[in-house]
Amino acid sequence: GIQVEQSPPDLILQEGANSTLRCNFSDSVNNLQWFHQNPWGQLINLFYIPSGTKQNGRLSATTVATERYSLLYISSSQTTDSGVYFCAVETGGTSYGKLTFGQGTILTVHP
Amino acid sequence: NAGVMQNPRHLVRRRGQEARLRCSPMKGHSHVYWYRQLPEEGLKFMVYLQKENIIDESGMPKERFSAEFPKEGPSILRIQQVVRGDSAAYFCASSPRAGNTGELFFGEGSRLTVL
C-alpha cells in the first residue's frame, strides 16, 4: 500500500514563529487532506489539496503531486495551533474516500 | 452548521459488553466512513458504507465488529463482546459523492474505554 511519511515528528515553537510541515507519499494520489487534531482529540479539516496551493488565514498548503509531497505552512503561530497535524492521502486505486494517514507531526506552541 | 454528528462522545464499557456508536452524516452526504485511532497510532480506515450497502469493509476486524447505514437513521458501528484492545477513538466521516471523492468531513469522534 501507499506509504505516507510526515516530518518532523515533533516541533516546538515560540508563539509568533513560522513553521513548515512536510508530507511525502510513495504513489500518485487523487485526494490529499491536512487535518489538525487538537488537544481535546477533535479532528479538524484544514485543507483538501490533491494539487496546487491554497491559503486560509495564517495557514497555507502546497501539493506538488508530480514530486509526491505536500507542505503545510503555519505563520505567526499561536498556542491554539498546538496539537497533531495529519496528512492523509488516497491513491487512484480506490477513489472513494479510503484515506491513508501519516503518523502526524506533534506541534507545541509556547506562549 | 450541521457537521458530522457522532454520539456518544464518550462511552465506557466493561469487557464482554456491547458498544454501539452512531454517526449522522452531513446533510446531503450519502457516503459514510468509519476510522479508528488506537492509542499511540494513527487513524486507520475501517469501513465505507452507502445507504443500505457496505462497499468496503477491508479494515474491519473479522470478528465482533459490524457496521450498517440503514435507509433511515444514522450509521451504526457495533462492537460485540468488547475487549480492552478495542479502547480507541472512533471517527466517522462523510462525503457527498464517491469517485474522485473530494473532501471527507470528520466528526468529533467517539471515545470508547473498555474496563
JSON list of C-alpha atoms in Angstrom, two decimals:
[
{"chain": "A", "resi": 1, "resn": "GLY", "atom": "CA", "xyz": [0.00, 0.00, 0.00]},
{"chain": "A", "resi": 2, "resn": "ILE", "atom": "CA", "xyz": [0.91, 3.64, -0.18]},
{"chain": "A", "resi": 3, "resn": "GLN", "atom": "CA", "xyz": [3.41, 4.98, 2.35]},
{"chain": "A", "resi": 4, "resn": "VAL", "atom": "CA", "xyz": [2.86, 8.39, 3.94]},
{"chain": "A", "resi": 5, "resn": "GLU", "atom": "CA", "xyz": [5.71, 9.98, 5.85]},
{"chain": "A", "resi": 6, "resn": "GLN", "atom": "CA", "xyz": [5.43, 13.20, 7.78]},
{"chain": "A", "resi": 7, "resn": "SER", "atom": "CA", "xyz": [8.25, 15.34, 9.08]},
{"chain": "A", "resi": 8, "resn": "PRO", "atom": "CA", "xyz": [9.30, 16.49, 11.52]},
{"chain": "A", "resi": 9, "resn": "PRO", "atom": "CA", "xyz": [7.70, 14.13, 14.04]},
{"chain": "A", "resi": 10, "resn": "ASP", "atom": "CA", "xyz": [7.83, 16.80, 16.74]},
{"chain": "A", "resi": 11, "resn": "LEU", "atom": "CA", "xyz": [8.08, 20.56, 16.58]},
{"chain": "A", "resi": 12, "resn": "ILE", "atom": "CA", "xyz": [8.33, 23.07, 19.40]},
{"chain": "A", "resi": 13, "resn": "LEU", "atom": "CA", "xyz": [7.83, 26.76, 18.67]},
{"chain": "A", "resi": 14, "resn": "GLN", "atom": "CA", "xyz": [7.52, 30.05, 20.42]},
{"chain": "A", "resi": 15, "resn": "GLU", "atom": "CA", "xyz": [4.36, 31.99, 19.74]},
{"chain": "A", "resi": 16, "resn": "GLY", "atom": "CA", "xyz": [4.76, 34.11, 16.63]},
{"chain": "A", "resi": 17, "resn": "ALA", "atom": "CA", "xyz": [7.16, 31.79, 14.84]},
{"chain": "A", "resi": 18, "resn": "ASN", "atom": "CA", "xyz": [6.58, 30.30, 11.41]},
{"chain": "A", "resi": 19, "resn": "SER", "atom": "CA", "xyz": [6.80, 26.61, 10.53]},
{"chain": "A", "resi": 20, "resn": "THR", "atom": "CA", "xyz": [6.66, 24.20, 7.63]},
{"chain": "A", "resi": 21, "resn": "LEU", "atom": "CA", "xyz": [5.36, 20.65, 7.92]},
{"chain": "A", "resi": 22, "resn": "ARG", "atom": "CA", "xyz": [6.06, 18.12, 5.20]},
{"chain": "A", "resi": 23, "resn": "CYS", "atom": "CA", "xyz": [4.20, 15.09, 3.88]},
{"chain": "A", "resi": 24, "resn": "ASN", "atom": "CA", "xyz": [5.84, 12.67, 1.45]},
{"chain": "A", "resi": 25, "resn": "PHE", "atom": "CA", "xyz": [3.87, 9.92, -0.23]},
{"chain": "A", "resi": 26, "resn": "SER", "atom": "CA", "xyz": [5.00, 6.95, -2.27]},
{"chain": "A", "resi": 27, "resn": "ASP", "atom": "CA", "xyz": [2.41, 6.82, -5.06]},
{"chain": "A", "resi": 28, "resn": "SER", "atom": "CA", "xyz": [0.23, 9.10, -7.13]},
{"chain": "A", "resi": 29, "resn": "VAL", "atom": "CA", "xyz": [-2.80, 10.38, -5.26]},
{"chain": "A", "resi": 30, "resn": "ASN", "atom": "CA", "xyz": [-6.21, 11.72, -6.15]},
{"chain": "A", "resi": 31, "resn": "ASN", "atom": "CA", "xyz": [-7.02, 13.02, -2.69]},
{"chain": "A", "resi": 32, "resn": "LEU", "atom": "CA", "xyz": [-4.85, 14.70, -0.11]},
{"chain": "A", "resi": 33, "resn": "GLN", "atom": "CA", "xyz": [-6.10, 16.35, 3.05]},
{"chain": "A", "resi": 34, "resn": "TRP", "atom": "CA", "xyz": [-4.48, 18.05, 6.02]},
{"chain": "A", "resi": 35, "resn": "PHE", "atom": "CA", "xyz": [-6.06, 17.78, 9.45]},
{"chain": "A", "resi": 36, "resn": "HIS", "atom": "CA", "xyz": [-5.41, 19.26, 12.86]},
{"chain": "A", "resi": 37, "resn": "GLN", "atom": "CA", "xyz": [-6.20, 17.13, 15.89]},
{"chain": "A", "resi": 38, "resn": "ASN", "atom": "CA", "xyz": [-6.49, 19.47, 18.84]},
{"chain": "A", "resi": 39, "resn": "PRO", "atom": "CA", "xyz": [-5.59, 18.56, 22.41]},
{"chain": "A", "resi": 40, "resn": "TRP", "atom": "CA", "xyz": [-9.21, 17.53, 23.03]},
{"chain": "A", "resi": 41, "resn": "GLY", "atom": "CA", "xyz": [-8.98, 14.94, 20.27]},
{"chain": "A", "resi": 42, "resn": "GLN", "atom": "CA", "xyz": [-11.20, 16.66, 17.74]},
{"chain": "A", "resi": 43, "resn": "LEU", "atom": "CA", "xyz": [-10.17, 16.20, 14.12]},
{"chain": "A", "resi": 44, "resn": "ILE", "atom": "CA", "xyz": [-10.47, 19.41, 12.16]},
{"chain": "A", "resi": 45, "resn": "ASN", "atom": "CA", "xyz": [-10.31, 19.68, 8.37]},
{"chain": "A", "resi": 46, "resn": "LEU", "atom": "CA", "xyz": [-7.68, 22.16, 7.25]},
{"chain": "A", "resi": 47, "resn": "PHE", "atom": "CA", "xyz": [-7.24, 21.64, 3.53]},
{"chain": "A", "resi": 48, "resn": "TYR", "atom": "CA", "xyz": [-8.38, 19.41, 0.72]},
{"chain": "A", "resi": 49, "resn": "ILE", "atom": "CA", "xyz": [-5.46, 19.81, -1.66]},
{"chain": "A", "resi": 50, "resn": "PRO", "atom": "CA", "xyz": [-4.61, 17.00, -4.11]},
{"chain": "A", "resi": 51, "resn": "SER", "atom": "CA", "xyz": [-2.63, 19.57, -6.10]},
{"chain": "A", "resi": 52, "resn": "GLY", "atom": "CA", "xyz": [-1.85, 23.26, -6.17]},
{"chain": "A", "resi": 53, "resn": "THR", "atom": "CA", "xyz": [-1.79, 25.86, -3.43]},
{"chain": "A", "resi": 54, "resn": "LYS", "atom": "CA", "xyz": [-4.45, 27.07, -1.00]},
{"chain": "A", "resi": 55, "resn": "GLN", "atom": "CA", "xyz": [-4.49, 29.60, 1.80]},
{"chain": "A", "resi": 56, "resn": "ASN", "atom": "CA", "xyz": [-6.77, 30.05, 4.77]},
{"chain": "A", "resi": 57, "resn": "GLY", "atom": "CA", "xyz": [-5.77, 32.82, 7.12]},
{"chain": "A", "resi": 58, "resn": "ARG", "atom": "CA", "xyz": [-2.42, 32.04, 8.71]},
{"chain": "A", "resi": 59, "resn": "LEU", "atom": "CA", "xyz": [-2.33, 28.59, 7.16]},
{"chain": "A", "resi": 60, "resn": "SER", "atom": "CA", "xyz": [-1.45, 27.65, 3.63]},
{"chain": "A", "resi": 61, "resn": "ALA", "atom": "CA", "xyz": [-0.69, 24.40, 1.84]},
{"chain": "A", "resi": 62, "resn": "THR", "atom": "CA", "xyz": [1.00, 23.35, -1.35]},
{"chain": "A", "resi": 63, "resn": "THR", "atom": "CA", "xyz": [0.93, 19.95, -3.01]},
{"chain": "A", "resi": 64, "resn": "VAL", "atom": "CA", "xyz": [3.34, 19.03, -5.80]},
{"chain": "A", "resi": 65, "resn": "ALA", "atom": "CA", "xyz": [1.72, 15.85, -7.00]},
{"chain": "A", "resi": 66, "resn": "THR", "atom": "CA", "xyz": [4.36, 15.06, -9.62]},
{"chain": "A", "resi": 67, "resn": "GLU", "atom": "CA", "xyz": [7.05, 15.06, -6.92]},
{"chain": "A", "resi": 68, "resn": "ARG", "atom": "CA", "xyz": [4.82, 13.34, -4.35]},
{"chain": "A", "resi": 69, "resn": "TYR", "atom": "CA", "xyz": [4.91, 15.77, -1.48]},
{"chain": "A", "resi": 70, "resn": "SER", "atom": "CA", "xyz": [2.79, 18.36, 0.25]},
{"chain": "A", "resi": 71, "resn": "LEU", "atom": "CA", "xyz": [3.73, 21.19, 2.59]},
{"chain": "A", "resi": 72, "resn": "LEU", "atom": "CA", "xyz": [1.67, 22.88, 5.30]},
{"chain": "A", "resi": 73, "resn": "TYR", "atom": "CA", "xyz": [2.78, 26.35, 6.32]},
{"chain": "A", "resi": 74, "resn": "ILE", "atom": "CA", "xyz": [1.80, 27.91, 9.62]},
{"chain": "A", "resi": 75, "resn": "SER", "atom": "CA", "xyz": [2.65, 31.56, 10.04]},
{"chain": "A", "resi": 76, "resn": "SER", "atom": "CA", "xyz": [2.64, 33.63, 13.22]},
{"chain": "A", "resi": 77, "resn": "SER", "atom": "CA", "xyz": [1.87, 30.55, 15.28]},
{"chain": "A", "resi": 78, "resn": "GLN", "atom": "CA", "xyz": [-0.44, 30.75, 18.29]},
{"chain": "A", "resi": 79, "resn": "THR", "atom": "CA", "xyz": [-0.81, 28.48, 21.30]},
{"chain": "A", "resi": 80, "resn": "THR", "atom": "CA", "xyz": [-4.12, 27.29, 19.89]},
{"chain": "A", "resi": 81, "resn": "ASP", "atom": "CA", "xyz": [-2.21, 25.81, 16.94]},
{"chain": "A", "resi": 82, "resn": "SER", "atom": "CA", "xyz": [-0.82, 23.14, 19.27]},
{"chain": "A", "resi": 83, "resn": "GLY", "atom": "CA", "xyz": [-1.83, 19.58, 18.55]},
{"chain": "A", "resi": 84, "resn": "VAL", "atom": "CA", "xyz": [-1.13, 16.93, 15.96]},
{"chain": "A", "resi": 85, "resn": "TYR", "atom": "CA", "xyz": [-1.16, 17.64, 12.25]},
{"chain": "A", "resi": 86, "resn": "PHE", "atom": "CA", "xyz": [-2.03, 14.75, 9.97]},
{"chain": "A", "resi": 87, "resn": "CYS", "atom": "CA", "xyz": [-1.64, 14.38, 6.27]},
{"chain": "A", "resi": 88, "resn": "ALA", "atom": "CA", "xyz": [-3.90, 11.79, 4.61]},
{"chain": "A", "resi": 89, "resn": "VAL", "atom": "CA", "xyz": [-3.94, 10.57, 1.04]},
{"chain": "A", "resi": 90, "resn": "GLU", "atom": "CA", "xyz": [-5.92, 8.34, -1.25]},
{"chain": "A", "resi": 91, "resn": "THR", "atom": "CA", "xyz": [-4.46, 6.65, -4.29]},
{"chain": "A", "resi": 92, "resn": "GLY", "atom": "CA", "xyz": [-6.12, 6.29, -7.64]},
{"chain": "A", "resi": 93, "resn": "GLY", "atom": "CA", "xyz": [-6.75, 2.63, -6.97]},
{"chain": "A", "resi": 94, "resn": "THR", "atom": "CA", "xyz": [-9.81, 3.24, -4.80]},
{"chain": "A", "resi": 95, "resn": "SER", "atom": "CA", "xyz": [-11.12, 6.77, -5.34]},
{"chain": "A", "resi": 96, "resn": "TYR", "atom": "CA", "xyz": [-13.84, 6.62, -2.74]},
{"chain": "A", "resi": 97, "resn": "GLY", "atom": "CA", "xyz": [-12.52, 8.05, 0.49]},
{"chain": "A", "resi": 98, "resn": "LYS", "atom": "CA", "xyz": [-10.22, 5.34, 1.75]},
{"chain": "A", "resi": 99, "resn": "LEU", "atom": "CA", "xyz": [-7.59, 7.60, 3.25]},
{"chain": "A", "resi": 100, "resn": "THR", "atom": "CA", "xyz": [-4.17, 6.52, 4.46]},
{"chain": "A", "resi": 101, "resn": "PHE", "atom": "CA", "xyz": [-2.94, 8.73, 7.27]},
{"chain": "A", "resi": 102, "resn": "GLY", "atom": "CA", "xyz": [0.61, 9.66, 8.11]},
{"chain": "A", "resi": 103, "resn": "GLN", "atom": "CA", "xyz": [1.84, 9.33, 11.67]},
{"chain": "A", "resi": 104, "resn": "GLY", "atom": "CA", "xyz": [1.47, 13.05, 12.26]},
{"chain": "A", "resi": 105, "resn": "THR", "atom": "CA", "xyz": [3.58, 15.97, 13.40]},
{"chain": "A", "resi": 106, "resn": "ILE", "atom": "CA", "xyz": [3.15, 16.94, 17.06]},
{"chain": "A", "resi": 107, "resn": "LEU", "atom": "CA", "xyz": [3.27, 20.73, 17.31]},
{"chain": "A", "resi": 108, "resn": "THR", "atom": "CA", "xyz": [3.69, 22.53, 20.61]},
{"chain": "A", "resi": 109, "resn": "VAL", "atom": "CA", "xyz": [3.49, 26.31, 20.65]},
{"chain": "A", "resi": 110, "resn": "HIS", "atom": "CA", "xyz": [4.69, 28.01, 23.82]},
{"chain": "A", "resi": 111, "resn": "PRO", "atom": "CA", "xyz": [3.49, 31.49, 24.85]},
{"chain": "B", "resi": 1, "resn": "ASN", "atom": "CA", "xyz": [-23.56, 24.38, 10.87]},
{"chain": "B", "resi": 2, "resn": "ALA", "atom": "CA", "xyz": [-24.73, 20.76, 10.85]},
{"chain": "B", "resi": 3, "resn": "GLY", "atom": "CA", "xyz": [-21.49, 18.85, 10.50]},
{"chain": "B", "resi": 4, "resn": "VAL", "atom": "CA", "xyz": [-20.97, 15.14, 11.00]},
{"chain": "B", "resi": 5, "resn": "MET", "atom": "CA", "xyz": [-22.59, 14.24, 14.31]},
{"chain": "B", "resi": 6, "resn": "GLN", "atom": "CA", "xyz": [-21.31, 11.39, 16.41]},
{"chain": "B", "resi": 7, "resn": "ASN", "atom": "CA", "xyz": [-22.64, 10.06, 19.67]},
{"chain": "B", "resi": 8, "resn": "PRO", "atom": "CA", "xyz": [-21.90, 9.24, 22.29]},
{"chain": "B", "resi": 9, "resn": "ARG", "atom": "CA", "xyz": [-18.76, 11.33, 22.60]},
{"chain": "B", "resi": 10, "resn": "HIS", "atom": "CA", "xyz": [-17.51, 9.07, 25.38]},
{"chain": "B", "resi": 11, "resn": "LEU", "atom": "CA", "xyz": [-18.54, 5.53, 26.16]},
{"chain": "B", "resi": 12, "resn": "VAL", "atom": "CA", "xyz": [-17.34, 3.25, 28.93]},
{"chain": "B", "resi": 13, "resn": "ARG", "atom": "CA", "xyz": [-17.96, -0.47, 28.74]},
{"chain": "B", "resi": 14, "resn": "ARG", "atom": "CA", "xyz": [-16.85, -3.49, 30.71]},
{"chain": "B", "resi": 15, "resn": "ARG", "atom": "CA", "xyz": [-15.23, -6.42, 28.96]},
{"chain": "B", "resi": 16, "resn": "GLY", "atom": "CA", "xyz": [-17.84, -8.57, 27.26]},
{"chain": "B", "resi": 17, "resn": "GLN", "atom": "CA", "xyz": [-20.44, -5.83, 26.83]},
{"chain": "B", "resi": 18, "resn": "GLU", "atom": "CA", "xyz": [-21.58, -4.36, 23.55]},
{"chain": "B", "resi": 19, "resn": "ALA", "atom": "CA", "xyz": [-20.74, -0.89, 22.25]},
{"chain": "B", "resi": 20, "resn": "ARG", "atom": "CA", "xyz": [-22.84, 0.98, 19.71]},
{"chain": "B", "resi": 21, "resn": "LEU", "atom": "CA", "xyz": [-21.54, 4.14, 18.12]},
{"chain": "B", "resi": 22, "resn": "ARG", "atom": "CA", "xyz": [-23.75, 6.33, 15.98]},
{"chain": "B", "resi": 23, "resn": "CYS", "atom": "CA", "xyz": [-22.96, 8.70, 13.16]},
{"chain": "B", "resi": 24, "resn": "SER", "atom": "CA", "xyz": [-25.21, 11.10, 11.27]},
{"chain": "B", "resi": 25, "resn": "PRO", "atom": "CA", "xyz": [-23.52, 12.37, 8.11]},
{"chain": "B", "resi": 26, "resn": "MET", "atom": "CA", "xyz": [-23.64, 15.94, 6.91]},
{"chain": "B", "resi": 27, "resn": "LYS", "atom": "CA", "xyz": [-26.84, 16.94, 5.20]},
{"chain": "B", "resi": 28, "resn": "GLY", "atom": "CA", "xyz": [-26.81, 15.80, 1.60]},
{"chain": "B", "resi": 29, "resn": "HIS", "atom": "CA", "xyz": [-24.00, 13.29, 2.14]},
{"chain": "B", "resi": 30, "resn": "SER", "atom": "CA", "xyz": [-24.74, 9.68, 1.32]},
{"chain": "B", "resi": 31, "resn": "HIS", "atom": "CA", "xyz": [-21.28, 8.17, 1.85]},
{"chain": "B", "resi": 32, "resn": "VAL", "atom": "CA", "xyz": [-20.10, 7.29, 5.35]},
{"chain": "B", "resi": 33, "resn": "TYR", "atom": "CA", "xyz": [-16.71, 6.08, 6.55]},
{"chain": "B", "resi": 34, "resn": "TRP", "atom": "CA", "xyz": [-15.51, 4.81, 9.91]},
{"chain": "B", "resi": 35, "resn": "TYR", "atom": "CA", "xyz": [-11.91, 5.21, 11.04]},
{"chain": "B", "resi": 36, "resn": "ARG", "atom": "CA", "xyz": [-10.25, 4.06, 14.26]},
{"chain": "B", "resi": 37, "resn": "GLN", "atom": "CA", "xyz": [-7.43, 5.69, 16.19]},
{"chain": "B", "resi": 38, "resn": "LEU", "atom": "CA", "xyz": [-5.77, 3.33, 18.61]},
{"chain": "B", "resi": 39, "resn": "PRO", "atom": "CA", "xyz": [-3.60, 4.82, 21.37]},
{"chain": "B", "resi": 40, "resn": "GLU", "atom": "CA", "xyz": [-0.22, 5.92, 20.03]},
{"chain": "B", "resi": 41, "resn": "GLU", "atom": "CA", "xyz": [-1.26, 5.02, 16.48]},
{"chain": "B", "resi": 42, "resn": "GLY", "atom": "CA", "xyz": [-2.53, 6.97, 13.52]},
{"chain": "B", "resi": 43, "resn": "LEU", "atom": "CA", "xyz": [-6.02, 6.81, 12.13]},
{"chain": "B", "resi": 44, "resn": "LYS", "atom": "CA", "xyz": [-6.87, 3.75, 10.10]},
{"chain": "B", "resi": 45, "resn": "PHE", "atom": "CA", "xyz": [-9.73, 3.07, 7.70]},
{"chain": "B", "resi": 46, "resn": "MET", "atom": "CA", "xyz": [-12.29, 0.54, 8.86]},
{"chain": "B", "resi": 47, "resn": "VAL", "atom": "CA", "xyz": [-15.31, 0.58, 6.58]},
{"chain": "B", "resi": 48, "resn": "TYR", "atom": "CA", "xyz": [-17.06, 2.53, 3.82]},
{"chain": "B", "resi": 49, "resn": "LEU", "atom": "CA", "xyz": [-20.84, 2.45, 3.51]},
{"chain": "B", "resi": 50, "resn": "GLN", "atom": "CA", "xyz": [-23.52, 3.90, 1.34]},
{"chain": "B", "resi": 51, "resn": "LYS", "atom": "CA", "xyz": [-27.20, 3.75, 2.22]},
{"chain": "B", "resi": 52, "resn": "GLU", "atom": "CA", "xyz": [-28.07, 0.09, 2.91]},
{"chain": "B", "resi": 53, "resn": "ASN", "atom": "CA", "xyz": [-24.77, -1.12, 1.40]},
{"chain": "B", "resi": 54, "resn": "ILE", "atom": "CA", "xyz": [-21.33, -1.96, 2.71]},
{"chain": "B", "resi": 55, "resn": "ILE", "atom": "CA", "xyz": [-18.90, -1.04, -0.06]},
{"chain": "B", "resi": 56, "resn": "ASP", "atom": "CA", "xyz": [-15.53, -1.78, 1.53]},
{"chain": "B", "resi": 57, "resn": "GLU", "atom": "CA", "xyz": [-15.00, -3.34, 4.95]},
{"chain": "B", "resi": 58, "resn": "SER", "atom": "CA", "xyz": [-11.38, -4.33, 4.41]},
{"chain": "B", "resi": 59, "resn": "GLY", "atom": "CA", "xyz": [-10.26, -2.50, 7.55]},
{"chain": "B", "resi": 60, "resn": "MET", "atom": "CA", "xyz": [-12.78, -4.08, 9.91]},
{"chain": "B", "resi": 61, "resn": "PRO", "atom": "CA", "xyz": [-11.65, -6.78, 12.32]},
{"chain": "B", "resi": 62, "resn": "LYS", "atom": "CA", "xyz": [-13.10, -10.07, 11.15]},
{"chain": "B", "resi": 63, "resn": "GLU", "atom": "CA", "xyz": [-14.96, -10.81, 14.37]},
{"chain": "B", "resi": 64, "resn": "ARG", "atom": "CA", "xyz": [-17.16, -8.83, 16.76]},
{"chain": "B", "resi": 65, "resn": "PHE", "atom": "CA", "xyz": [-17.28, -5.68, 14.60]},
{"chain": "B", "resi": 66, "resn": "SER", "atom": "CA", "xyz": [-20.12, -4.76, 12.28]},
{"chain": "B", "resi": 67, "resn": "ALA", "atom": "CA", "xyz": [-21.41, -1.60, 10.61]},
{"chain": "B", "resi": 68, "resn": "GLU", "atom": "CA", "xyz": [-24.60, -0.55, 8.96]},
{"chain": "B", "resi": 69, "resn": "PHE", "atom": "CA", "xyz": [-26.07, 2.52, 7.31]},
{"chain": "B", "resi": 70, "resn": "PRO", "atom": "CA", "xyz": [-29.82, 1.97, 7.06]},
{"chain": "B", "resi": 71, "resn": "LYS", "atom": "CA", "xyz": [-32.18, 3.72, 4.70]},
{"chain": "B", "resi": 72, "resn": "GLU", "atom": "CA", "xyz": [-33.42, 5.81, 7.60]},
{"chain": "B", "resi": 73, "resn": "GLY", "atom": "CA", "xyz": [-31.38, 6.92, 10.55]},
{"chain": "B", "resi": 74, "resn": "PRO", "atom": "CA", "xyz": [-27.70, 7.14, 11.44]},
{"chain": "B", "resi": 75, "resn": "SER", "atom": "CA", "xyz": [-24.88, 4.79, 10.62]},
{"chain": "B", "resi": 76, "resn": "ILE", "atom": "CA", "xyz": [-24.08, 2.40, 13.46]},
{"chain": "B", "resi": 77, "resn": "LEU", "atom": "CA", "xyz": [-20.73, 0.84, 14.33]},
{"chain": "B", "resi": 78, "resn": "ARG", "atom": "CA", "xyz": [-21.35, -2.11, 16.62]},
{"chain": "B", "resi": 79, "resn": "ILE", "atom": "CA", "xyz": [-18.70, -3.88, 18.66]},
{"chain": "B", "resi": 80, "resn": "GLN", "atom": "CA", "xyz": [-19.81, -7.04, 20.42]},
{"chain": "B", "resi": 81, "resn": "GLN", "atom": "CA", "xyz": [-18.11, -8.57, 23.45]},
{"chain": "B", "resi": 82, "resn": "VAL", "atom": "CA", "xyz": [-15.66, -5.69, 23.78]},
{"chain": "B", "resi": 83, "resn": "VAL", "atom": "CA", "xyz": [-12.10, -6.30, 24.95]},
{"chain": "B", "resi": 84, "resn": "ARG", "atom": "CA", "xyz": [-9.56, -3.83, 26.33]},
{"chain": "B", "resi": 85, "resn": "GLY", "atom": "CA", "xyz": [-7.83, -3.65, 22.95]},
{"chain": "B", "resi": 86, "resn": "ASP", "atom": "CA", "xyz": [-10.97, -2.07, 21.50]},
{"chain": "B", "resi": 87, "resn": "SER", "atom": "CA", "xyz": [-10.35, 1.07, 23.57]},
{"chain": "B", "resi": 88, "resn": "ALA", "atom": "CA", "xyz": [-9.82, 3.77, 20.97]},
{"chain": "B", "resi": 89, "resn": "ALA", "atom": "CA", "xyz": [-11.26, 6.85, 19.34]},
{"chain": "B", "resi": 90, "resn": "TYR", "atom": "CA", "xyz": [-13.69, 6.01, 16.55]},
{"chain": "B", "resi": 91, "resn": "PHE", "atom": "CA", "xyz": [-14.18, 8.69, 13.91]},
{"chain": "B", "resi": 92, "resn": "CYS", "atom": "CA", "xyz": [-16.92, 8.88, 11.35]},
{"chain": "B", "resi": 93, "resn": "ALA", "atom": "CA", "xyz": [-16.57, 10.85, 8.12]},
{"chain": "B", "resi": 94, "resn": "SER", "atom": "CA", "xyz": [-18.96, 11.65, 5.31]},
{"chain": "B", "resi": 95, "resn": "SER", "atom": "CA", "xyz": [-18.69, 12.73, 1.71]},
{"chain": "B", "resi": 96, "resn": "PRO", "atom": "CA", "xyz": [-21.25, 13.85, -0.84]},
{"chain": "B", "resi": 97, "resn": "ARG", "atom": "CA", "xyz": [-20.05, 11.53, -3.56]},
{"chain": "B", "resi": 98, "resn": "ALA", "atom": "CA", "xyz": [-17.71, 8.73, -4.47]},
{"chain": "B", "resi": 99, "resn": "GLY", "atom": "CA", "xyz": [-15.30, 8.52, -7.35]},
{"chain": "B", "resi": 100, "resn": "ASN", "atom": "CA", "xyz": [-12.59, 11.17, -7.12]},
{"chain": "B", "resi": 101, "resn": "THR", "atom": "CA", "xyz": [-14.24, 11.70, -3.81]},
{"chain": "B", "resi": 102, "resn": "GLY", "atom": "CA", "xyz": [-13.33, 15.14, -2.87]},
{"chain": "B", "resi": 103, "resn": "GLU", "atom": "CA", "xyz": [-13.13, 16.14, 0.71]},
{"chain": "B", "resi": 104, "resn": "LEU", "atom": "CA", "xyz": [-14.05, 13.91, 3.63]},
{"chain": "B", "resi": 105, "resn": "PHE", "atom": "CA", "xyz": [-15.58, 15.67, 6.61]},
{"chain": "B", "resi": 106, "resn": "PHE", "atom": "CA", "xyz": [-14.91, 14.14, 10.01]},
{"chain": "B", "resi": 107, "resn": "GLY", "atom": "CA", "xyz": [-16.96, 14.14, 13.17]},
{"chain": "B", "resi": 108, "resn": "GLU", "atom": "CA", "xyz": [-15.54, 14.83, 16.61]},
{"chain": "B", "resi": 109, "resn": "GLY", "atom": "CA", "xyz": [-15.13, 11.15, 17.37]},
{"chain": "B", "resi": 110, "resn": "SER", "atom": "CA", "xyz": [-16.44, 8.72, 19.94]},
{"chain": "B", "resi": 111, "resn": "ARG", "atom": "CA", "xyz": [-14.01, 7.61, 22.59]},
{"chain": "B", "resi": 112, "resn": "LEU", "atom": "CA", "xyz": [-14.53, 4.07, 23.81]},
{"chain": "B", "resi": 113, "resn": "THR", "atom": "CA", "xyz": [-12.94, 2.94, 27.05]},
{"chain": "B", "resi": 114, "resn": "VAL", "atom": "CA", "xyz": [-13.15, -0.73, 27.95]},
{"chain": "B", "resi": 115, "resn": "LEU", "atom": "CA", "xyz": [-12.58, -1.50, 31.63]}
]
